[in-house]
Amino acid sequence: MKLKALAFLGLRRRPLRTAALVIIATVLSAAAFGGQILVRSLQRGLESLEQRLGADIIVLPEGAESKVDLQNLLLQGTPGYFYMDKSVMSGLSKINGVEKLSAQYFLVSANAECCTVQVQIIGFDEESDFTVKPWLKEAYSGALKENEIIVGAGLSTRVGHTLSLYGVECRAVGKLEKTGTGLDTAVYATNETVKGLIKASAKQGIAVLSKQSPEDVVSSVYIKAADSADIDELTAEINKELDGVQAVRTKSMMTGTAEKLKVFSKSVTALTASVWGLAAVIMLSSFYLYANERKKEFAVLRAIGFSRRQLGGLVLKQSLITSGAGGAAGVLLTALVILPFVRLIEQKAALPLLLPGWFSTLLYGAAAAVTVLLTGSLSAALSAYKLSRIDTGKILREGC
Amino acid sequence: MRISAREISVCYNKKGRRITALDGVSFTPRAGELTLITGRSGSGKTTLINTLAGLLAPAEGQVCYDDTDIYRINDKQLSAFRCKNIGYIPQGASALADLTVMQNILLPSALAGTDKAAYAEQLVKTLGLEGLCRSYPDELSGGELRRLAAARALINSPSVIFADEPTNDLDSENARVMLELLKTQAENGAAVIAVTHDSTALAYADSLYSIDGGRLIGKENGYEAALCRPLVS
């Protein structure tokens, strides 16, 4: 008989009670870890989007929103395309307050034999781009040549392999980090490559452009305003000066997503707090009731020679075992449920989710487990305090 | 070890009524003797041994073991003292439900940090608990639980043993075994104090006391003259 084993023996002999305590701790831990991961993923998703947009104003063809959901196309990478006359570039360059501008081409690969997968193809100008290149650098630092592409993290194409787009074999020279958005399944290339793909699409009998030549169009123009410029005024001026286009302030485009994220984040936090609070109350009550149930046992232990401190240690040890096991189980369960299904949650919530890195995830997991351990310890401490105050003589005399 | 209780009084409230369980009791049981305390239900027998065993602090008076007032030392010291020196057989079932019979018996020795496995085997045999070592308390009869409590109280070979109705739930044969065991402990030098209703126990007593209304009346060596021994401080 080892004194150290006393805590384990007590738990082993009462499997139902032990299981109930472990389950409560599991719920606490899963709520803390899952909630934290979801909220943090949402914040990171939005931060990533803000970082990637990189421009103050986006100029698009008027009526583009009738063809695709602009927000989904630009922020989520939902496949779509539209074009406007390239002359818009010269018009924009004449407007005061425009510091930098760069055109992009959008194209969607066909869901046909000529293409490996249906993806959003984004073309950018090697010379003038200031929105895509800064973060493309993380995947490929050189200049992209014709028919070279950088692929999103969500595509299975590996660096050095090719992707067939409208019958053109495009070689992947880099692969981007995960963004947590639909842009993870996008392909980036130079404008020249995309123009070539537009032409190739015509040869495949898929007319992306009906009348114009790809040389005469662009899909969008990204504008960096001068420091002295008022962005709202500049947006209004572009809309006034140029026909057939619409200028949108990127920040306003993000507002809807940010608002949605705020609501979702608040809901997750409220739900997490409710589940956590409820589980914590159940845990405290369980230990309290458990303490009542054990009064006779503790009176006997006192008679044998256990000190109050030793009894407190026994209760604490049992709590650490159950809350430790439950805490770890909760973290593991959350990892098994949330991490693999984050894409599904993203789709259902229509919000960008970008999971924290492994180290941060581990830290959140550890924090959740420690929180559960502390809650368990607090419950045990209250229970131990109650038990330490028992009148041993009275309980032994009266048997209750 | 010399035990002395001096002018101890214990009061408690029961359903709003103030009960005086012990009223200025002075008592000095002797080492090497089996002291029996008899009395009606509610007369204060259990309260007296709980107070002497360091489990119930008196409102007034002192309980000294040699020169130490046990209610003036801290909980850790008192608990360690109890573990090493006092064996206590409580009234009613007191086995720890989560432990086997053998684990129950060995618990005080584990707490004291000693290995008493061989002595535990001997006690199990003496008390007729062979074959039950791996059983759990809920598989035992009332009599077997009493014997288990006795074995657990004796495992650390304490110098003072308190037994609250030790023959309750026991058949005559097991009651005899129990009383002989307590008598043997006394003969080996322990101070054994038992409270009982069982008249068969009187034959084993070296000293006999009666308690009534919280007051102790001493009778020595087979109903001799009433005597309260002089207190030793």
PDB file of N, CA and C in Angstrom, chain B residues 41-124:
ATOM      1  N   SER B  41     -26.909   5.354  26.579  1.00  0.00           N
ATOM      2  CA  SER B  41     -26.739   6.077  25.308  1.00  0.00           C
ATOM      3  C   SER B  41     -26.852   7.568  25.575  1.00  0.00           C
ATOM      4  N   GLY B  42     -25.970   8.330  24.970  1.00  0.00           N
ATOM      5  CA  GLY B  42     -26.019   9.788  25.117  1.00  0.00           C
ATOM      6  C   GLY B  42     -25.403  10.281  26.406  1.00  0.00           C
ATOM      7  N   SER B  43     -24.737   9.376  27.140  1.00  0.00           N
ATOM      8  CA  SER B  43     -24.178   9.797  28.433  1.00  0.00           C
ATOM      9  C   SER B  43     -22.841  10.529  28.272  1.00  0.00           C
ATOM     10  N   GLY B  44     -22.229  10.409  27.081  1.00  0.00           N
ATOM     11  CA  GLY B  44     -20.971  11.129  26.835  1.00  0.00           C
ATOM     12  C   GLY B  44     -19.773  10.219  26.620  1.00  0.00           C
ATOM     13  N   LYS B  45     -20.033   8.908  26.470  1.00  0.00           N
ATOM     14  CA  LYS B  45     -18.920   7.940  26.335  1.00  0.00           C
ATOM     15  C   LYS B  45     -18.067   8.238  25.094  1.00  0.00           C
ATOM     16  N   THR B  46     -18.760   8.315  23.928  1.00  0.00           N
ATOM     17  CA  THR B  46     -18.027   8.540  22.665  1.00  0.00           C
ATOM     18  C   THR B  46     -17.358   9.911  22.668  1.00  0.00           C
ATOM     19  N   THR B  47     -18.053  10.899  23.202  1.00  0.00           N
ATOM     20  CA  THR B  47     -17.472  12.242  23.273  1.00  0.00           C
ATOM     21  C   THR B  47     -16.175  12.206  24.089  1.00  0.00           C
ATOM     22  N   LEU B  48     -16.188  11.432  25.174  1.00  0.00           N
ATOM     23  CA  LEU B  48     -14.986  11.356  26.018  1.00  0.00           C
ATOM     24  C   LEU B  48     -13.813  10.765  25.245  1.00  0.00           C
ATOM     25  N   ILE B  49     -14.048   9.638  24.569  1.00  0.00           N
ATOM     26  CA  ILE B  49     -12.878   9.040  23.888  1.00  0.00           C
ATOM     27  C   ILE B  49     -12.462   9.867  22.666  1.00  0.00           C
ATOM     28  N   ASN B  50     -13.403  10.520  22.009  1.00  0.00           N
ATOM     29  CA  ASN B  50     -13.023  11.408  20.890  1.00  0.00           C
ATOM     30  C   ASN B  50     -12.164  12.562  21.403  1.00  0.00           C
ATOM     31  N   THR B  51     -12.525  13.058  22.572  1.00  0.00           N
ATOM     32  CA  THR B  51     -11.751  14.169  23.149  1.00  0.00           C
ATOM     33  C   THR B  51     -10.360  13.683  23.556  1.00  0.00           C
ATOM     34  N   LEU B  52     -10.318  12.503  24.152  1.00  0.00           N
ATOM     35  CA  LEU B  52      -9.021  11.955  24.564  1.00  0.00           C
ATOM     36  C   LEU B  52      -8.144  11.608  23.359  1.00  0.00           C
ATOM     37  N   ALA B  53      -8.801  11.238  22.251  1.00  0.00           N
ATOM     38  CA  ALA B  53      -8.044  10.819  21.052  1.00  0.00           C
ATOM     39  C   ALA B  53      -7.601  12.007  20.203  1.00  0.00           C
ATOM     40  N   GLY B  54      -7.925  13.198  20.647  1.00  0.00           N
ATOM     41  CA  GLY B  54      -7.470  14.377  19.885  1.00  0.00           C
ATOM     42  C   GLY B  54      -8.360  14.713  18.709  1.00  0.00           C
ATOM     43  N   LEU B  55      -9.585  14.192  18.723  1.00  0.00           N
ATOM     44  CA  LEU B  55     -10.493  14.432  17.594  1.00  0.00           C
ATOM     45  C   LEU B  55     -11.542  15.489  17.900  1.00  0.00           C
ATOM     46  N   LEU B  56     -11.691  15.832  19.153  1.00  0.00           N
ATOM     47  CA  LEU B  56     -12.729  16.788  19.532  1.00  0.00           C
ATOM     48  C   LEU B  56     -12.180  17.684  20.646  1.00  0.00           C
ATOM     49  N   ALA B  57     -11.939  18.929  20.276  1.00  0.00           N
ATOM     50  CA  ALA B  57     -11.332  19.841  21.251  1.00  0.00           C
ATOM     51  C   ALA B  57     -12.333  20.185  22.350  1.00  0.00           C
ATOM     52  N   PRO B  58     -11.932  20.095  23.611  1.00  0.00           N
ATOM     53  CA  PRO B  58     -12.864  20.443  24.688  1.00  0.00           C
ATOM     54  C   PRO B  58     -13.032  21.964  24.787  1.00  0.00           C
ATOM     55  N   ALA B  59     -14.195  22.355  25.299  1.00  0.00           N
ATOM     56  CA  ALA B  59     -14.424  23.786  25.508  1.00  0.00           C
ATOM     57  C   ALA B  59     -13.549  24.273  26.660  1.00  0.00           C
ATOM     58  N   GLU B  60     -13.363  23.384  27.624  1.00  0.00           N
ATOM     59  CA  GLU B  60     -12.504  23.710  28.779  1.00  0.00           C
ATOM     60  C   GLU B  60     -11.687  22.491  29.152  1.00  0.00           C
ATOM     61  N   GLY B  61     -10.597  22.713  29.848  1.00  0.00           N
ATOM     62  CA  GLY B  61      -9.774  21.617  30.345  1.00  0.00           C
ATOM     63  C   GLY B  61      -8.625  21.257  29.418  1.00  0.00           C
ATOM     64  N   GLN B  62      -7.881  20.262  29.841  1.00  0.00           N
ATOM     65  CA  GLN B  62      -6.674  19.862  29.101  1.00  0.00           C
ATOM     66  C   GLN B  62      -6.656  18.360  28.892  1.00  0.00           C
ATOM     67  N   VAL B  63      -6.073  17.934  27.762  1.00  0.00           N
ATOM     68  CA  VAL B  63      -5.800  16.509  27.536  1.00  0.00           C
ATOM     69  C   VAL B  63      -4.302  16.411  27.293  1.00  0.00           C
ATOM     70  N   CYS B  64      -3.606  15.771  28.229  1.00  0.00           N
ATOM     71  CA  CYS B  64      -2.139  15.705  28.117  1.00  0.00           C
ATOM     72  C   CYS B  64      -1.663  14.284  27.880  1.00  0.00           C
ATOM     73  N   TYR B  65      -0.715  14.150  26.981  1.00  0.00           N
ATOM     74  CA  TYR B  65      -0.006  12.889  26.787  1.00  0.00           C
ATOM     75  C   TYR B  65       1.419  13.186  27.243  1.00  0.00           C
ATOM     76  N   ASP B  66       1.836  12.484  28.316  1.00  0.00           N
ATOM     77  CA  ASP B  66       3.042  12.874  29.043  1.00  0.00           C
ATOM     78  C   ASP B  66       2.884  14.351  29.413  1.00  0.00           C
ATOM     79  N   ASP B  67       3.743  15.186  28.942  1.00  0.00           N
ATOM     80  CA  ASP B  67       3.612  16.593  29.364  1.00  0.00           C
ATOM     81  C   ASP B  67       3.027  17.495  28.280  1.00  0.00           C
ATOM     82  N   THR B  68       2.558  16.855  27.213  1.00  0.00           N
ATOM     83  CA  THR B  68       2.096  17.682  26.095  1.00  0.00           C
ATOM     84  C   THR B  68       0.580  17.781  26.050  1.00  0.00           C
ATOM     85  N   ASP B  69       0.093  19.007  26.079  1.00  0.00           N
ATOM     86  CA  ASP B  69      -1.342  19.234  25.904  1.00  0.00           C
ATOM     87  C   ASP B  69      -1.611  19.131  24.390  1.00  0.00           C
ATOM     88  N   ILE B  70      -2.301  18.084  23.989  1.00  0.00           N
ATOM     89  CA  ILE B  70      -2.444  17.831  22.541  1.00  0.00           C
ATOM     90  C   ILE B  70      -3.287  18.881  21.826  1.00  0.00           C
ATOM     91  N   TYR B  71      -4.056  19.641  22.539  1.00  0.00           N
ATOM     92  CA  TYR B  71      -4.849  20.690  21.886  1.00  0.00           C
ATOM     93  C   TYR B  71      -4.098  22.026  21.844  1.00  0.00           C
ATOM     94  N   ARG B  72      -2.852  21.987  22.241  1.00  0.00           N
ATOM     95  CA  ARG B  72      -2.041  23.202  22.118  1.00  0.00           C
ATOM     96  C   ARG B  72      -0.978  23.045  21.025  1.00  0.00           C
ATOM     97  N   ILE B  73      -0.931  21.880  20.407  1.00  0.00           N
ATOM     98  CA  ILE B  73       0.014  21.698  19.289  1.00  0.00           C
ATOM     99  C   ILE B  73      -0.747  21.878  17.977  1.00  0.00           C
ATOM    100  N   ASN B  74      -0.016  22.115  16.892  1.00  0.00           N
ATOM    101  CA  ASN B  74      -0.727  22.388  15.633  1.00  0.00           C
ATOM    102  C   ASN B  74      -1.271  21.109  14.994  1.00  0.00           C
ATOM    103  N   ASP B  75      -2.083  21.302  13.960  1.00  0.00           N
ATOM    104  CA  ASP B  75      -2.785  20.169  13.345  1.00  0.00           C
ATOM    105  C   ASP B  75      -1.827  19.122  12.799  1.00  0.00           C
ATOM    106  N   LYS B  76      -0.740  19.598  12.193  1.00  0.00           N
ATOM    107  CA  LYS B  76       0.224  18.660  11.599  1.00  0.00           C
ATOM    108  C   LYS B  76       0.860  17.796  12.694  1.00  0.00           C
ATOM    109  N   GLN B  77       1.228  18.464  13.797  1.00  0.00           N
ATOM    110  CA  GLN B  77       1.870  17.728  14.894  1.00  0.00           C
ATOM    111  C   GLN B  77       0.883  16.766  15.547  1.00  0.00           C
ATOM    112  N   LEU B  78      -0.342  17.242  15.746  1.00  0.00           N
ATOM    113  CA  LEU B  78      -1.358  16.395  16.382  1.00  0.00           C
ATOM    114  C   LEU B  78      -1.683  15.187  15.496  1.00  0.00           C
ATOM    115  N   SER B  79      -1.783  15.425  14.186  1.00  0.00           N
ATOM    116  CA  SER B  79      -2.103  14.330  13.258  1.00  0.00           C
ATOM    117  C   SER B  79      -0.988  13.294  13.261  1.00  0.00           C
ATOM    118  N   ALA B  80       0.253  13.777  13.235  1.00  0.00           N
ATOM    119  CA  ALA B  80       1.394  12.852  13.243  1.00  0.00           C
ATOM    120  C   ALA B  80       1.424  12.078  14.559  1.00  0.00           C
ATOM    121  N   PHE B  81       1.090  12.763  15.631  1.00  0.00           N
ATOM    122  CA  PHE B  81       1.062  12.112  16.946  1.00  0.00           C
ATOM    123  C   PHE B  81      -0.003  11.022  16.974  1.00  0.00           C
ATOM    124  N   ARG B  82      -1.175  11.362  16.441  1.00  0.00           N
ATOM    125  CA  ARG B  82      -2.287  10.409  16.410  1.00  0.00           C
ATOM    126  C   ARG B  82      -1.921   9.179  15.590  1.00  0.00           C
ATOM    127  N   CYS B  83      -1.283   9.450  14.442  1.00  0.00           N
ATOM    128  CA  CYS B  83      -0.926   8.352  13.544  1.00  0.00           C
ATOM    129  C   CYS B  83       0.023   7.376  14.235  1.00  0.00           C
ATOM    130  N   LYS B  84       0.965   7.922  14.974  1.00  0.00           N
ATOM    131  CA  LYS B  84       2.011   7.082  15.562  1.00  0.00           C
ATOM    132  C   LYS B  84       1.583   6.432  16.878  1.00  0.00           C
ATOM    133  N   ASN B  85       0.816   7.168  17.674  1.00  0.00           N
ATOM    134  CA  ASN B  85       0.580   6.722  19.049  1.00  0.00           C
ATOM    135  C   ASN B  85      -0.831   6.264  19.380  1.00  0.00           C
ATOM    136  N   ILE B  86      -1.785   6.650  18.539  1.00  0.00           N
ATOM    137  CA  ILE B  86      -3.175   6.350  18.914  1.00  0.00           C
ATOM    138  C   ILE B  86      -3.836   5.420  17.898  1.00  0.00           C
ATOM    139  N   GLY B  87      -4.453   4.389  18.418  1.00  0.00           N
ATOM    140  CA  GLY B  87      -5.264   3.509  17.577  1.00  0.00           C
ATOM    141  C   GLY B  87      -6.719   3.768  17.928  1.00  0.00           C
ATOM    142  N   TYR B  88      -7.539   3.950  16.915  1.00  0.00           N
ATOM    143  CA  TYR B  88      -8.933   4.326  17.202  1.00  0.00           C
ATOM    144  C   TYR B  88      -9.886   3.403  16.436  1.00  0.00           C
ATOM    145  N   ILE B  89     -10.748   2.749  17.188  1.00  0.00           N
ATOM    146  CA  ILE B  89     -11.768   1.902  16.539  1.00  0.00           C
ATOM    147  C   ILE B  89     -13.101   2.645  16.688  1.00  0.00           C
ATOM    148  N   PRO B  90     -13.572   3.300  15.603  1.00  0.00           N
ATOM    149  CA  PRO B  90     -14.811   4.073  15.752  1.00  0.00           C
ATOM    150  C   PRO B  90     -16.047   3.186  15.834  1.00  0.00           C
ATOM    151  N   GLN B  91     -17.108   3.819  16.307  1.00  0.00           N
ATOM    152  CA  GLN B  91     -18.393   3.115  16.354  1.00  0.00           C
ATOM    153  C   GLN B  91     -18.924   3.008  14.922  1.00  0.00           C
ATOM    154  N   GLY B  92     -19.574   1.935  14.594  1.00  0.00           N
ATOM    155  CA  GLY B  92     -20.179   1.801  13.255  1.00  0.00           C
ATOM    156  C   GLY B  92     -19.139   1.511  12.190  1.00  0.00           C
ATOM    157  N   ALA B  93     -19.619   1.432  10.951  1.00  0.00           N
ATOM    158  CA  ALA B  93     -18.724   1.103   9.831  1.00  0.00           C
ATOM    159  C   ALA B  93     -17.799   2.288   9.552  1.00  0.00           C
ATOM    160  N   SER B  94     -16.532   1.971   9.442  1.00  0.00           N
ATOM    161  CA  SER B  94     -15.585   3.065   9.212  1.00  0.00           C
ATOM    162  C   SER B  94     -14.557   2.704   8.146  1.00  0.00           C
ATOM    163  N   ALA B  95     -14.818   1.621   7.440  1.00  0.00           N
ATOM    164  CA  ALA B  95     -13.848   1.209   6.415  1.00  0.00           C
ATOM    165  C   ALA B  95     -13.908   2.184   5.243  1.00  0.00           C
ATOM    166  N   LEU B  96     -12.774   2.384   4.612  1.00  0.00           N
ATOM    167  CA  LEU B  96     -12.733   3.255   3.435  1.00  0.00           C
ATOM    168  C   LEU B  96     -13.158   2.440   2.222  1.00  0.00           C
ATOM    169  N   ALA B  97     -14.261   2.875   1.612  1.00  0.00           N
ATOM    170  CA  ALA B  97     -14.917   2.078   0.572  1.00  0.00           C
ATOM    171  C   ALA B  97     -14.053   1.838  -0.665  1.00  0.00           C
ATOM    172  N   ASP B  98     -13.088   2.747  -0.906  1.00  0.00           N
ATOM    173  CA  ASP B  98     -12.300   2.640  -2.138  1.00  0.00           C
ATOM    174  C   ASP B  98     -11.110   1.691  -2.010  1.00  0.00           C
ATOM    175  N   LEU B  99     -10.876   1.233  -0.783  1.00  0.00           N
ATOM    176  CA  LEU B  99      -9.698   0.386  -0.556  1.00  0.00           C
ATOM    177  C   LEU B  99     -10.117  -1.032  -0.199  1.00  0.00           C
ATOM    178  N   THR B 100      -9.264  -1.984  -0.528  1.00  0.00           N
ATOM    179  CA  THR B 100      -9.526  -3.371  -0.147  1.00  0.00           C
ATOM    180  C   THR B 100      -9.298  -3.511   1.352  1.00  0.00           C
ATOM    181  N   VAL B 101      -9.657  -4.666   1.868  1.00  0.00           N
ATOM    182  CA  VAL B 101      -9.467  -4.918   3.298  1.00  0.00           C
ATOM    183  C   VAL B 101      -8.003  -4.709   3.671  1.00  0.00           C
ATOM    184  N   MET B 102      -7.097  -5.318   2.902  1.00  0.00           N
ATOM    185  CA  MET B 102      -5.675  -5.208   3.241  1.00  0.00           C
ATOM    186  C   MET B 102      -5.183  -3.765   3.098  1.00  0.00           C
ATOM    187  N   GLN B 103      -5.645  -3.078   2.078  1.00  0.00           N
ATOM    188  CA  GLN B 103      -5.238  -1.670   1.909  1.00  0.00           C
ATOM    189  C   GLN B 103      -5.744  -0.815   3.065  1.00  0.00           C
ATOM    190  N   ASN B 104      -6.973  -1.104   3.526  1.00  0.00           N
ATOM    191  CA  ASN B 104      -7.517  -0.395   4.682  1.00  0.00           C
ATOM    192  C   ASN B 104      -6.634  -0.606   5.905  1.00  0.00           C
ATOM    193  N   ILE B 105      -6.261  -1.880   6.103  1.00  0.00           N
ATOM    194  CA  ILE B 105      -5.463  -2.200   7.296  1.00  0.00           C
ATOM    195  C   ILE B 105      -4.092  -1.526   7.237  1.00  0.00           C
ATOM    196  N   LEU B 106      -3.510  -1.513   6.051  1.00  0.00           N
ATOM    197  CA  LEU B 106      -2.140  -0.994   5.917  1.00  0.00           C
ATOM    198  C   LEU B 106      -2.052   0.536   5.806  1.00  0.00           C
ATOM    199  N   LEU B 107      -3.193   1.190   5.626  1.00  0.00           N
ATOM    200  CA  LEU B 107      -3.155   2.646   5.404  1.00  0.00           C
ATOM    201  C   LEU B 107      -2.427   3.423   6.512  1.00  0.00           C
ATOM    202  N   PRO B 108      -2.732   3.156   7.802  1.00  0.00           N
ATOM    203  CA  PRO B 108      -2.009   3.923   8.835  1.00  0.00           C
ATOM    204  C   PRO B 108      -0.493   3.703   8.788  1.00  0.00           C
ATOM    205  N   SER B 109      -0.079   2.480   8.440  1.00  0.00           N
ATOM    206  CA  SER B 109       1.373   2.235   8.382  1.00  0.00           C
ATOM    207  C   SER B 109       1.982   2.961   7.185  1.00  0.00           C
ATOM    208  N   ALA B 110       1.215   3.039   6.085  1.00  0.00           N
ATOM    209  CA  ALA B 110       1.704   3.798   4.920  1.00  0.00           C
ATOM    210  C   ALA B 110       1.831   5.274   5.287  1.00  0.00           C
ATOM    211  N   LEU B 111       0.871   5.748   6.077  1.00  0.00           N
ATOM    212  CA  LEU B 111       0.913   7.147   6.497  1.00  0.00           C
ATOM    213  C   LEU B 111       2.113   7.398   7.419  1.00  0.00           C
ATOM    214  N   ALA B 112       2.419   6.392   8.236  1.00  0.00           N
ATOM    215  CA  ALA B 112       3.560   6.529   9.148  1.00  0.00           C
ATOM    216  C   ALA B 112       4.887   6.250   8.438  1.00  0.00           C
ATOM    217  N   GLY B 113       4.794   5.728   7.238  1.00  0.00           N
ATOM    218  CA  GLY B 113       6.009   5.436   6.455  1.00  0.00           C
ATOM    219  C   GLY B 113       6.716   4.179   6.912  1.00  0.00           C
ATOM    220  N   THR B 114       5.936   3.229   7.429  1.00  0.00           N
ATOM    221  CA  THR B 114       6.548   1.971   7.882  1.00  0.00           C
ATOM    222  C   THR B 114       5.952   0.792   7.103  1.00  0.00           C
ATOM    223  N   ASP B 115       6.692  -0.305   7.092  1.00  0.00           N
ATOM    224  CA  ASP B 115       6.210  -1.493   6.393  1.00  0.00           C
ATOM    225  C   ASP B 115       5.709  -2.495   7.427  1.00  0.00           C
ATOM    226  N   LYS B 116       4.406  -2.690   7.464  1.00  0.00           N
ATOM    227  CA  LYS B 116       3.818  -3.577   8.475  1.00  0.00           C
ATOM    228  C   LYS B 116       3.079  -4.739   7.819  1.00  0.00           C
ATOM    229  N   ALA B 117       3.542  -5.125   6.655  1.00  0.00           N
ATOM    230  CA  ALA B 117       2.835  -6.178   5.913  1.00  0.00           C
ATOM    231  C   ALA B 117       2.747  -7.469   6.719  1.00  0.00           C
ATOM    232  N   ALA B 118       3.856  -7.841   7.381  1.00  0.00           N
ATOM    233  CA  ALA B 118       3.868  -9.099   8.131  1.00  0.00           C
ATOM    234  C   ALA B 118       2.912  -9.026   9.322  1.00  0.00           C
ATOM    235  N   TYR B 119       2.938  -7.887  10.008  1.00  0.00           N
ATOM    236  CA  TYR B 119       2.051  -7.723  11.162  1.00  0.00           C
ATOM    237  C   TYR B 119       0.587  -7.699  10.703  1.00  0.00           C
ATOM    238  N   ALA B 120       0.354  -7.116   9.536  1.00  0.00           N
ATOM    239  CA  ALA B 120      -1.010  -7.069   8.998  1.00  0.00           C
ATOM    240  C   ALA B 120      -1.517  -8.494   8.761  1.00  0.00           C
ATOM    241  N   GLU B 121      -0.653  -9.344   8.223  1.00  0.00           N
ATOM    242  CA  GLU B 121      -1.036 -10.745   7.981  1.00  0.00           C
ATOM    243  C   GLU B 121      -1.417 -11.416   9.302  1.00  0.00           C
ATOM    244  N   GLN B 122      -0.629 -11.115  10.324  1.00  0.00           N
ATOM    245  CA  GLN B 122      -0.869 -11.696  11.643  1.00  0.00           C
ATOM    246  C   GLN B 122      -2.213 -11.229  12.217  1.00  0.00           C
ATOM    247  N   LEU B 123      -2.469  -9.940  12.078  1.00  0.00           N
ATOM    248  CA  LEU B 123      -3.746  -9.387  12.570  1.00  0.00           C
ATOM    249  C   LEU B 123      -4.933  -9.971  11.818  1.00  0.00           C
ATOM    250  N   VAL B 124      -4.747 -10.102  10.504  1.00  0.00           N
ATOM    251  CA  VAL B 124      -5.814 -10.671   9.661  1.00  0.00           C
ATOM    252  C   VAL B 124      -6.148 -12.081  10.141  1.00  0.00           C
TER     253      VAL B 124
END
